Short mmCIF file of C-alpha atoms in Angstrom, two decimals:
data_model
loop_
_atom_site.label_atom_id
_atom_site.label_comp_id
_atom_site.label_asym_id
_atom_site.label_seq_id
_atom_site.Cartn_x
_atom_site.Cartn_y
_atom_site.Cartn_z
CA MET A 595 135.54 106.83 98.47
CA SER A 596 132.82 105.19 100.60
CA ALA A 597 133.49 101.53 101.81
CA GLN A 598 130.97 98.85 99.64
CA MET A 599 127.92 98.18 100.63
CA ILE A 600 127.79 94.37 102.60
CA TYR A 601 124.27 92.97 103.12
CA ARG A 602 123.86 90.28 105.66
CA SER A 603 120.79 87.73 106.58
CA THR A 604 118.40 88.46 108.90
CA ARG A 605 118.79 85.18 110.52
CA ASP A 606 122.46 85.18 110.92
CA ASN A 607 124.04 88.35 111.05
CA GLY A 608 127.45 87.13 110.75
CA VAL A 609 126.66 86.55 107.07
CA ARG A 610 128.93 89.03 104.95
CA VAL A 611 128.14 89.28 101.51
CA THR A 612 128.34 91.96 98.86
CA ALA A 613 125.07 92.69 96.27
CA ALA A 614 126.23 90.58 93.90
CA GLN A 615 126.41 87.56 95.80
CA ALA A 616 122.84 88.31 97.31
CA ILE A 617 121.32 88.91 94.07
CA ALA A 618 122.35 86.11 92.49
CA ARG A 619 121.34 83.93 95.81
CA GLY A 620 118.36 85.07 96.34
CA ILE A 621 117.88 83.89 99.67
CA SER A 622 120.96 82.93 102.66
CA PRO A 623 121.33 79.36 102.39
CA GLU A 624 120.10 79.16 106.28
CA GLY A 625 116.47 80.88 104.96
CA GLY A 626 117.16 83.94 105.95
CA LEU A 627 117.05 87.75 103.83
CA TYR A 628 119.89 89.59 102.74
CA LEU A 629 119.39 92.96 103.14
CA PRO A 630 122.39 95.75 103.87
CA THR A 631 124.01 96.59 106.69
CA SER A 632 123.20 100.17 106.06
CA LEU A 633 120.71 102.31 104.15
CA PRO A 634 122.62 104.99 102.07
CA LYS A 635 121.13 108.47 102.68
CA LEU A 636 118.84 110.95 101.55
CA ASP A 637 119.19 115.02 102.51
CA ALA A 638 117.70 117.75 100.81
CA ALA A 639 120.62 118.52 99.27
CA ARG A 640 120.70 115.26 97.40
CA LEU A 641 116.80 114.89 96.80
CA ASP A 642 117.30 118.62 95.06
CA VAL A 643 119.71 117.27 93.02
CA LEU A 644 117.62 114.47 92.26
CA ALA A 645 114.34 116.32 91.23
CA LYS A 646 115.95 118.08 88.48
CA MET A 647 116.80 114.37 87.30
CA ASP A 648 113.94 112.03 84.92
CA TYR A 649 113.42 108.53 86.23
CA ARG A 650 116.01 106.83 84.90
CA GLY A 651 118.57 109.48 86.27
CA ARG A 652 117.19 109.02 89.30
CA ALA A 653 117.29 104.94 89.46
CA LEU A 654 121.32 105.34 88.62
CA ASN A 655 121.46 107.29 91.74
CA ILE A 656 119.98 105.19 94.08
CA LEU A 657 120.59 102.10 92.96
CA GLY A 658 124.12 103.14 92.29
CA ASP A 659 124.40 103.23 96.30
CA PHE A 660 123.23 99.75 96.69
CA LEU A 661 124.70 97.69 93.73
CA ASP A 662 127.88 99.73 94.38
CA ASP A 663 130.24 96.00 92.90
CA PHE A 664 128.14 96.95 89.79
CA ASP A 665 130.03 98.21 86.94
CA GLN A 666 128.39 101.47 86.80
CA SER A 667 128.37 102.23 82.97
CA ALA A 668 126.85 99.24 82.84
CA LEU A 669 123.89 99.82 85.61
CA ALA A 670 124.06 103.06 83.78
CA GLN A 671 122.60 101.26 80.10
CA SER A 672 120.98 98.02 82.02
CA ILE A 673 118.02 101.22 83.84
CA ALA A 674 117.93 102.72 80.25
CA SER A 675 117.03 99.51 78.56
CA ALA A 676 114.38 98.06 81.76
CA TYR A 677 112.83 101.32 81.90
CA GLY A 678 112.44 102.36 78.06
CA SER A 679 110.38 101.26 75.33
CA GLY A 680 108.08 99.26 77.45
CA PHE A 681 106.76 101.75 79.27
CA ALA A 682 103.72 103.61 78.24
CA SER A 683 104.74 106.57 79.84
CA GLU A 684 107.48 108.73 79.46
CA LYS A 685 107.61 109.39 83.33
CA VAL A 686 107.62 105.49 84.10
CA THR A 687 105.57 106.33 86.53
CA PRO A 688 103.06 108.85 85.97
CA ILE A 689 100.93 110.04 89.22
CA VAL A 690 97.32 111.43 89.10
CA SER A 691 95.66 113.67 91.52
CA LEU A 692 92.45 111.98 92.71
CA CYS A 693 91.23 115.51 94.36
CA PRO A 694 93.67 118.20 96.37
CA GLY A 695 96.20 116.37 98.50
CA THR A 696 95.40 112.60 97.23
CA TYR A 697 97.75 111.27 94.49
CA MET A 698 97.65 108.20 92.34
CA LEU A 699 101.45 106.93 91.88
CA GLU A 700 100.36 104.43 88.49
CA LEU A 701 102.79 101.93 88.89
CA TRP A 702 101.25 99.32 85.28
CA HIS A 703 102.15 101.36 82.57
CA GLY A 704 105.27 98.59 82.00
CA PRO A 705 104.80 96.00 79.91
CA THR A 706 102.93 93.38 82.06
CA CYS A 707 100.65 96.30 83.31
CA ALA A 708 101.48 95.61 87.09
CA PHE A 709 103.86 97.38 89.56
CA LYS A 710 105.99 94.47 89.28
CA ASP A 711 107.37 95.64 86.13
CA LEU A 712 109.63 98.51 88.18
CA ALA A 713 111.88 95.62 89.44
CA LEU A 714 111.32 92.75 86.97
CA GLN A 715 112.32 94.43 84.16
CA LEU A 716 115.69 95.54 85.80
CA LEU A 717 116.10 92.05 87.42
CA PRO A 718 117.86 90.14 84.60
CA TYR A 719 120.11 92.55 84.28
CA LEU A 720 120.73 92.61 87.17
CA VAL A 721 121.32 88.80 88.00
CA THR A 722 122.78 88.27 84.48
CA GLN A 723 125.52 90.52 85.61
CA ALA A 724 125.76 89.30 89.35
CA ALA A 725 126.16 85.65 88.12
CA GLN A 726 128.96 86.57 85.62
CA LYS A 727 130.67 88.36 88.66
CA GLU A 728 129.69 86.18 91.38
CA ALA A 729 128.85 82.37 89.87
CA GLY A 730 130.87 81.71 87.67
CA GLY A 731 129.29 81.88 84.77
CA LYS A 732 126.62 78.97 85.96
CA THR A 733 123.03 78.54 84.69
CA VAL A 734 121.37 80.60 87.15
CA ASN A 735 117.45 79.09 87.25
CA ILE A 736 115.17 81.19 88.31
CA LEU A 737 111.72 79.70 90.72
CA VAL A 738 108.62 82.17 91.09
CA ALA A 739 106.07 81.82 93.39
CA THR A 740 103.53 84.05 92.12
CA SER A 741 100.00 85.30 93.58
CA GLY A 742 99.17 87.23 90.25
CA ASP A 743 101.31 89.62 88.69
CA THR A 744 104.64 88.35 89.73
CA GLY A 745 104.92 85.86 87.51
CA LYS A 746 103.75 87.42 84.03
CA ALA A 747 106.19 90.67 85.19
CA ALA A 748 109.13 88.01 85.70
CA LEU A 749 108.75 86.06 82.84
CA GLU A 750 108.62 89.13 80.71
CA GLY A 751 111.83 89.70 82.33
CA PHE A 752 113.85 87.03 81.98
CA LYS A 753 112.33 85.75 78.72
CA ASP A 754 115.39 84.89 76.73
CA ALA A 755 117.59 85.84 78.99
CA PRO A 756 121.15 84.21 78.49
CA GLY A 757 122.26 82.08 81.03
CA THR A 758 118.58 81.88 82.49
CA ASN A 759 115.89 79.33 83.11
CA ILE A 760 112.63 80.75 84.63
CA LEU A 761 109.93 78.47 86.10
CA VAL A 762 106.74 80.41 87.18
CA PHE A 763 104.31 78.35 89.80
CA TYR A 764 100.75 80.02 90.45
CA PRO A 765 97.83 78.94 92.53
CA ARG A 766 95.76 77.56 89.73
CA ASP A 767 92.62 78.92 91.17
CA GLY A 768 93.71 82.31 92.86
CA VAL A 769 94.52 84.74 89.93
CA SER A 770 92.26 86.28 87.72
CA ARG A 771 91.67 84.85 84.08
CA VAL A 772 93.37 87.69 82.31
CA GLN A 773 96.47 86.58 85.11
CA GLU A 774 96.40 83.23 83.76
CA LEU A 775 96.79 83.59 80.48
CA GLN A 776 99.67 86.23 80.70
CA MET A 777 101.28 83.47 81.98
CA THR A 778 100.23 80.75 80.26
CA THR A 779 100.44 82.19 76.59
CA GLN A 780 104.07 83.64 77.74
CA GLN A 781 106.16 82.95 74.83
CA GLY A 782 110.19 82.48 75.35
CA GLY A 783 112.89 79.75 75.00
CA ASN A 784 113.39 79.40 78.35
CA VAL A 785 110.33 80.04 80.45
CA GLY A 786 107.75 77.32 82.02
CA VAL A 787 104.73 77.86 84.15
CA CYS A 788 102.78 74.89 86.43
CA GLY A 789 99.47 76.02 88.60
CA VAL A 790 98.95 74.71 91.69
CA HIS A 791 96.08 73.06 93.32
CA GLY A 792 96.52 75.16 96.63
CA ASN A 793 96.46 79.00 97.15
CA PHE A 794 99.60 81.16 97.54
CA ASP A 795 100.78 80.27 100.88
CA ASP A 796 101.30 76.61 100.07
CA THR A 797 103.13 77.45 96.92
CA GLN A 798 105.92 79.76 98.03
CA ALA A 799 106.52 77.63 101.05
CA ALA A 800 106.95 74.12 99.40
CA LEU A 801 109.63 76.40 96.80
CA LYS A 802 111.62 77.84 99.67
CA LYS A 803 111.71 74.07 100.84
CA ILE A 804 113.36 73.26 97.07
CA PHE A 805 115.33 76.13 98.11
CA THR A 806 117.17 75.21 101.50
CA ASN A 807 117.27 71.51 99.87
CA LEU A 808 121.05 69.85 100.10
CA GLU A 809 120.56 67.31 97.90
CA ILE A 810 119.12 69.78 95.68
CA LYS A 811 121.56 71.98 96.05
CA ALA A 812 124.29 68.89 94.96
CA ARG A 813 122.66 67.89 91.66
CA LEU A 814 122.53 71.90 90.97
CA ASP A 815 126.71 71.73 91.39
CA ALA A 816 126.84 68.89 89.62
CA LYS A 817 124.93 71.03 86.87
CA ASN A 818 126.44 73.44 87.08
CA ALA A 819 123.73 75.82 88.00
CA ILE A 820 122.53 77.75 90.94
CA PHE A 821 119.16 78.60 92.68
CA SER A 822 117.83 82.27 92.33
CA SER A 823 114.32 84.01 92.84
CA ALA A 824 113.03 86.82 91.19
CA ASN A 825 110.66 87.19 94.35
CA SER A 826 110.23 90.03 96.66
CA ILE A 827 112.54 88.20 98.75
CA ASN A 828 115.55 89.07 96.45
CA TRP A 829 117.14 92.25 97.31
CA GLY A 830 116.91 93.12 93.59
CA ARG A 831 113.52 92.71 93.49
CA LEU A 832 113.12 94.94 96.65
CA ALA A 833 115.76 98.03 95.59
CA PRO A 834 114.27 98.84 92.46
CA GLN A 835 110.89 99.48 94.18
CA ILE A 836 112.46 102.25 96.70
CA VAL A 837 112.71 104.26 93.33
CA TYR A 838 109.68 105.40 92.58
CA TYR A 839 108.77 106.40 96.01
CA VAL A 840 111.31 108.59 96.12
CA SER A 841 111.20 109.79 92.53
CA ALA A 842 107.45 110.27 93.41
CA TYR A 843 108.36 112.98 96.31
CA CYS A 844 110.66 114.45 93.74
CA GLU A 845 108.27 114.86 91.21
CA LEU A 846 105.43 116.55 93.92
CA VAL A 847 108.03 119.01 94.72
CA LYS A 848 109.06 119.57 91.32
CA GLY A 849 105.51 120.48 90.39
CA GLY A 850 104.60 122.13 93.19
CA GLU A 851 103.06 120.35 95.11
CA LEU A 852 104.57 119.60 98.37
CA ALA A 853 106.92 121.99 99.79
CA PRO A 854 110.79 120.45 100.07
CA GLY A 855 111.06 118.18 103.52
CA GLU A 856 107.01 118.72 103.47
CA LYS A 857 106.17 115.14 104.61
CA LEU A 858 103.84 112.21 103.11
CA ASN A 859 101.71 109.81 103.68
CA ILE A 860 101.96 106.42 101.79
CA ALA A 861 99.03 104.38 101.00
CA VAL A 862 99.78 100.75 99.90
CA PRO A 863 97.60 97.82 99.67
CA THR A 864 99.60 94.58 99.69
CA GLY A 865 100.20 91.05 101.07
CA ASN A 866 103.66 90.00 100.67
CA PHE A 867 104.83 93.47 102.37
CA GLY A 868 107.30 94.41 99.94
CA ASN A 869 105.76 97.17 98.35
CA ILE A 870 105.44 98.52 101.64
CA LEU A 871 108.61 97.74 102.33
CA ALA A 872 110.13 100.08 100.18
CA ALA A 873 108.20 103.22 100.98
CA TYR A 874 109.58 102.48 104.52
CA TYR A 875 113.25 102.14 103.19
CA ALA A 876 112.64 105.01 101.51
CA LYS A 877 111.86 107.26 104.52
CA LYS A 878 114.61 104.81 106.85
CA MET A 879 116.98 106.72 104.36
CA GLY A 880 115.82 109.91 104.99
CA LEU A 881 112.43 110.88 102.37
CA PRO A 882 110.20 112.82 104.10
CA VAL A 883 107.35 110.27 105.12
CA GLY A 884 104.94 110.43 108.18
CA LYS A 885 102.14 107.52 107.90
CA LEU A 886 102.79 104.46 106.35
CA ILE A 887 99.47 103.19 105.29
CA CYS A 888 99.09 98.91 105.22
CA ALA A 889 95.60 98.42 103.46
CA SER A 890 94.93 94.26 103.49
CA ASN A 891 92.00 93.06 101.46
CA ARG A 892 89.84 90.14 103.25
CA ASN A 893 92.84 88.26 104.03
CA ASN A 894 93.68 90.89 106.48
CA VAL A 895 96.58 88.70 108.88
CA LEU A 896 98.60 92.32 108.29
CA ALA A 897 96.14 94.96 109.45
CA ASP A 898 95.75 91.90 113.03
CA PHE A 899 99.62 92.44 112.70
CA ILE A 900 100.08 96.15 113.18
CA SER A 901 96.65 96.28 115.58
CA THR A 902 97.75 93.78 117.86
CA GLY A 903 101.16 92.69 117.24
CA VAL A 904 100.11 89.36 117.27
CA TYR A 905 101.03 87.25 113.54
CA ASP A 906 98.52 84.59 113.45
CA LYS A 907 98.31 82.65 110.15
CA ARG A 908 95.86 80.08 111.52
CA ARG A 909 92.94 81.53 109.65
CA GLU A 910 91.12 80.77 107.12
CA PHE A 911 91.38 81.69 103.70
CA PHE A 912 89.54 84.13 100.95
CA THR A 913 89.57 84.00 97.29
CA THR A 914 88.72 87.81 96.20
CA SER A 915 88.86 90.25 93.77
CA SER A 916 92.14 91.12 94.60
CA PRO A 917 94.58 88.62 94.45
CA SER A 918 97.45 89.73 94.49
CA MET A 919 97.02 90.10 98.59
CA ASP A 920 95.81 87.01 98.85
CA ILE A 921 98.41 86.28 101.22
CA LEU A 922 98.91 85.16 104.70
CA VAL A 923 102.40 84.69 105.18
CA SER A 924 103.63 88.31 104.39
CA SER A 925 107.66 87.04 103.81
CA ASN A 926 108.78 90.41 103.85
CA LEU A 927 108.03 91.01 106.73
CA GLU A 928 111.48 89.32 107.99
CA ARG A 929 113.00 92.37 107.19
CA LEU A 930 111.34 94.40 108.96
CA LEU A 931 111.56 92.05 112.19
CA HIS A 932 115.30 92.65 112.03
CA ALA A 933 115.00 96.45 112.50
CA LEU A 934 112.12 95.80 114.75
CA THR A 935 114.95 93.93 117.31
CA GLY A 936 117.19 96.47 116.53
CA GLU A 937 118.86 93.72 114.16
CA ASP A 938 118.56 90.73 116.18
CA ASP A 939 119.48 88.00 114.24
CA ALA A 940 118.59 85.39 116.77
CA ALA A 941 115.24 86.82 117.47
CA VAL A 942 114.11 87.22 114.33
CA THR A 943 114.42 83.05 113.55
CA GLY A 944 113.07 82.59 116.92
CA PHE A 945 109.81 84.46 115.58
CA MET A 946 110.48 82.35 111.72
CA SER A 947 110.74 79.26 114.03
CA ALA A 948 107.05 80.04 116.36
CA LEU A 949 105.49 80.89 112.68
CA GLY A 950 106.98 77.59 111.27
CA ARG A 951 106.01 75.14 114.18
CA GLU A 952 103.08 76.82 115.55
CA GLY A 953 101.61 79.42 113.30
CA VAL A 954 101.57 82.33 115.44
CA TYR A 955 104.30 84.77 117.05
CA THR A 956 104.00 87.95 119.61
CA LEU A 957 105.61 91.04 119.61
CA PRO A 958 107.11 92.65 122.58
CA ALA A 959 105.22 95.33 123.63
CA GLN A 960 107.79 97.79 122.99
CA MET A 961 108.38 96.28 119.50
CA LEU A 962 104.65 96.99 118.88
CA ASP A 963 104.59 100.75 119.77
CA ALA A 964 107.83 100.89 117.39
CA LEU A 965 105.81 99.09 114.66
CA LYS A 966 102.66 101.25 115.21
CA PHE A 967 105.18 104.46 115.27
CA GLU A 968 105.79 103.73 111.66
CA PHE A 969 102.17 101.98 110.41
CA TYR A 970 98.51 102.04 110.16
CA GLY A 971 96.92 99.01 109.35
CA ASP A 972 93.74 98.29 107.94
CA PHE A 973 91.53 96.14 105.86
CA CYS A 974 89.08 96.53 103.12
CA ASP A 975 86.19 93.95 102.22
CA GLU A 976 84.41 92.65 99.36
CA THR A 977 81.95 95.02 99.92
CA GLU A 978 83.69 97.89 100.11
CA THR A 979 86.46 97.49 97.74
CA ALA A 980 83.77 97.16 95.08
CA GLU A 981 82.03 100.81 96.13
CA THR A 982 84.70 102.20 96.09
CA ILE A 983 85.86 101.04 92.81
CA LYS A 984 82.45 102.81 91.82
CA GLY A 985 82.89 105.51 93.96
CA ALA A 986 85.80 107.09 92.67
CA PHE A 987 84.61 106.80 88.56
CA GLN A 988 81.92 108.24 89.64
CA ASN A 989 83.05 111.46 91.49
CA HIS A 990 87.07 111.44 90.51
CA ASN A 991 86.38 109.51 87.11
CA TYR A 992 89.31 107.76 87.62
CA LEU A 993 89.23 103.78 87.19
CA CYS A 994 91.27 101.55 89.45
CA ASP A 995 91.26 98.35 89.73
CA PRO A 996 90.45 96.21 93.52
CA HIS A 997 93.88 96.21 94.77
CA THR A 998 94.24 100.38 94.62
CA ALA A 999 90.60 99.97 95.44
CA VAL A 1000 91.61 98.28 98.40
CA ALA A 1001 94.24 101.05 99.49
CA LEU A 1002 91.76 103.72 98.88
CA LYS A 1003 89.09 102.72 100.99
CA VAL A 1004 91.57 101.65 104.22
CA TYR A 1005 93.22 105.34 103.19
CA ARG A 1006 90.33 107.03 103.71
CA ASP A 1007 88.92 105.24 107.16
CA TYR A 1008 92.53 106.50 108.47
CA VAL A 1009 91.57 110.50 107.21
CA GLU A 1010 88.67 109.70 108.91
CA LYS A 1011 89.55 108.08 112.69
CA THR A 1012 92.43 110.41 112.91
CA GLY A 1013 91.83 113.53 111.06
CA ASP A 1014 95.22 113.41 109.59
CA ALA A 1015 95.31 115.81 107.01
CA THR A 1016 99.08 115.19 106.02
CA LYS A 1017 99.02 115.06 102.19
CA THR A 1018 99.52 111.30 100.82
CA LEU A 1019 100.63 109.52 97.84
CA ILE A 1020 98.33 105.88 97.07
CA ALA A 1021 100.25 102.99 95.16
CA SER A 1022 98.06 102.01 92.41
CA THR A 1023 99.42 98.90 91.74
CA ALA A 1024 97.90 97.38 88.58
CA SER A 1025 96.11 98.25 85.30
CA PRO A 1026 92.52 97.94 86.18
CA PHE A 1027 91.76 96.01 82.44
CA LYS A 1028 93.78 93.20 84.11
CA PHE A 1029 90.49 92.25 86.97
CA VAL A 1030 87.77 93.36 84.28
CA ASP A 1031 85.22 90.89 85.70
CA SER A 1032 85.46 93.05 89.37
CA VAL A 1033 85.83 95.74 88.25
CA LEU A 1034 82.94 95.75 85.11
CA THR A 1035 80.72 94.26 88.07
CA ALA A 1036 81.69 96.95 90.63
CA LEU A 1037 80.12 99.60 87.73
CA THR A 1038 77.19 98.40 86.36
CA GLY A 1039 76.31 95.83 89.24
CA GLN A 1040 75.78 93.44 86.98
CA PRO A 1041 77.46 89.72 87.50
CA GLY A 1042 80.28 89.57 84.56
CA GLY A 1043 79.77 86.70 81.28
CA ASP A 1044 81.79 84.31 80.97
CA ASP A 1045 83.63 85.73 77.60
CA GLU A 1046 86.20 88.04 79.57
CA PHE A 1047 87.38 89.35 76.19
CA ALA A 1048 83.99 90.76 75.79
CA GLN A 1049 84.47 92.16 79.21
CA LEU A 1050 87.54 94.19 78.10
CA ARG A 1051 85.81 95.93 75.40
CA GLU A 1052 83.03 96.29 77.70
CA LEU A 1053 84.75 98.08 80.46
CA SER A 1054 87.19 100.01 77.63
CA SER A 1055 83.92 101.49 75.92
CA LEU A 1056 82.46 102.23 79.17
CA ALA A 1057 85.43 104.21 80.88
CA GLY A 1058 86.39 105.47 77.73
CA ILE A 1059 90.10 104.61 78.30
CA PRO A 1060 91.73 102.44 75.16
CA LEU A 1061 92.47 98.90 76.22
CA PRO A 1062 96.34 98.32 76.49
CA PRO A 1063 97.80 96.15 73.83
CA GLN A 1064 99.65 94.07 75.79
CA ILE A 1065 96.09 92.40 77.02
CA THR A 1066 94.39 92.95 74.00
CA GLU A 1067 97.01 90.16 72.21
CA LEU A 1068 95.63 87.70 74.55
CA GLU A 1069 92.84 86.89 72.95
CA SER A 1070 94.96 85.37 69.97
CA LEU A 1071 97.70 84.22 71.82
CA PRO A 1072 98.49 80.35 71.82
CA VAL A 1073 98.08 78.71 75.75
CA ARG A 1074 101.54 77.03 75.99
CA PHE A 1075 101.10 75.77 79.79
CA GLU A 1076 98.47 73.80 81.10
CA GLN A 1077 100.68 71.62 83.59
CA THR A 1078 99.12 71.26 87.13
CA CYS A 1079 100.26 69.52 90.40
CA GLU A 1080 99.86 69.57 93.54
CA LYS A 1081 102.11 71.20 96.06
CA GLU A 1082 103.84 67.92 97.48
CA GLU A 1083 104.78 67.84 93.52
CA MET A 1084 105.97 70.86 92.93
CA GLU A 1085 110.20 69.70 93.63
CA ARG A 1086 109.15 66.77 91.03
CA VAL A 1087 108.36 69.62 88.72
CA VAL A 1088 111.46 71.36 89.36
CA LEU A 1089 113.76 68.25 88.71
CA GLU A 1090 111.52 67.09 85.75
CA THR A 1091 111.58 70.90 84.21
CA LEU A 1092 115.06 71.99 84.86
CA GLY A 1093 116.74 68.77 83.66
CA LEU A 1094 118.16 67.60 87.56
#
């Protein structure tokens, strides 16, 4: 019998917790992020076994290793429920061939039409089971900062989940209209939503302070409650994302697109660095992955970091057509730093302290070389994003959202610069209908009007693709949440909403 999977903190290697404890708590008390002390292995024999399974079987096989202190029968039931009727595709994450050697991994066929569903349909089951196991039946209060898609996916996942409350904060002018309506019309008796006058980084920073506030923790203790997170700082959010990269590789081998053991590059549009970090972990587990292509929009802090080793958040913030990537402080990068430093928690703490204090840190040359060995980073501006959306539709009859277009453009530039002909998987992260104004304008060259539902119908007609019902229903749902606040008021909103 293998030893139990143990988790530690990026800022304190002395921390030792189980998977259930890591998921129930979300973030370590000193502000670090939990990560496993070792990774399960994916060898050729195991990949061959996984290739014969469906998505749910692969999820159980992989997550069972990471969550080995969970009841495995209950985990199997949770996976079956999470990836059941809420997904429009039986394959859960279908793959579309854009052209020979280039594959689109569609991660948006779940209930909220975004890749976050793959983790956030499962996370409520994990959190409630973890709370029962490790938190003594305490009420779990989920706090979320979202740049767009996480908010709705978390609200939908935790809606009326027993023993939980969820409160989502989003940048008031930093999400698409469809994204905002998905959140503000959310049903459920245990949900709350508040717009923040500021950007995602402001929102995320304020929320982290609340998590580590000792006075608020004392109030929670008095109410027999705890905080947890549905952001990708929670390991329970990140682990399910590893599954879809492994599953995609298995599907490509199964379909004859890849030979067993053949390397596959992976391109990911990312702002908070969680989605591409999951691909990195899959590679470290043994998945035959070549280069990890990190695609940024005009907020190109990650692209600059990979090129120079300098992480500098002291730059102008841009609101773009790919709002889920409008981020200057990429929380999950901390987990990668832990690996790059050789698991040196003091070094990670130093980098994070410098970022908070001075807004910048710089990697030593050896760490930068290791970073560049694994990753390639570049960015795509607004004009290029629109041109890529139009080109993909005209040339390949493929309709993609702005985030996916960013990844496609960066991937093409990578091939042109390097000549790397390795077959590549591109993460298609959201339905184009979630960003209808940007997509329709890119296709027609005409600015959209004020009626987003008329735009949705026009895009559906133009592309010959039916509207997802969960998008259509927004037109008739009442808006439940209209509250807004300044970032400095978020603590008050949390205390008032949760009765603390």
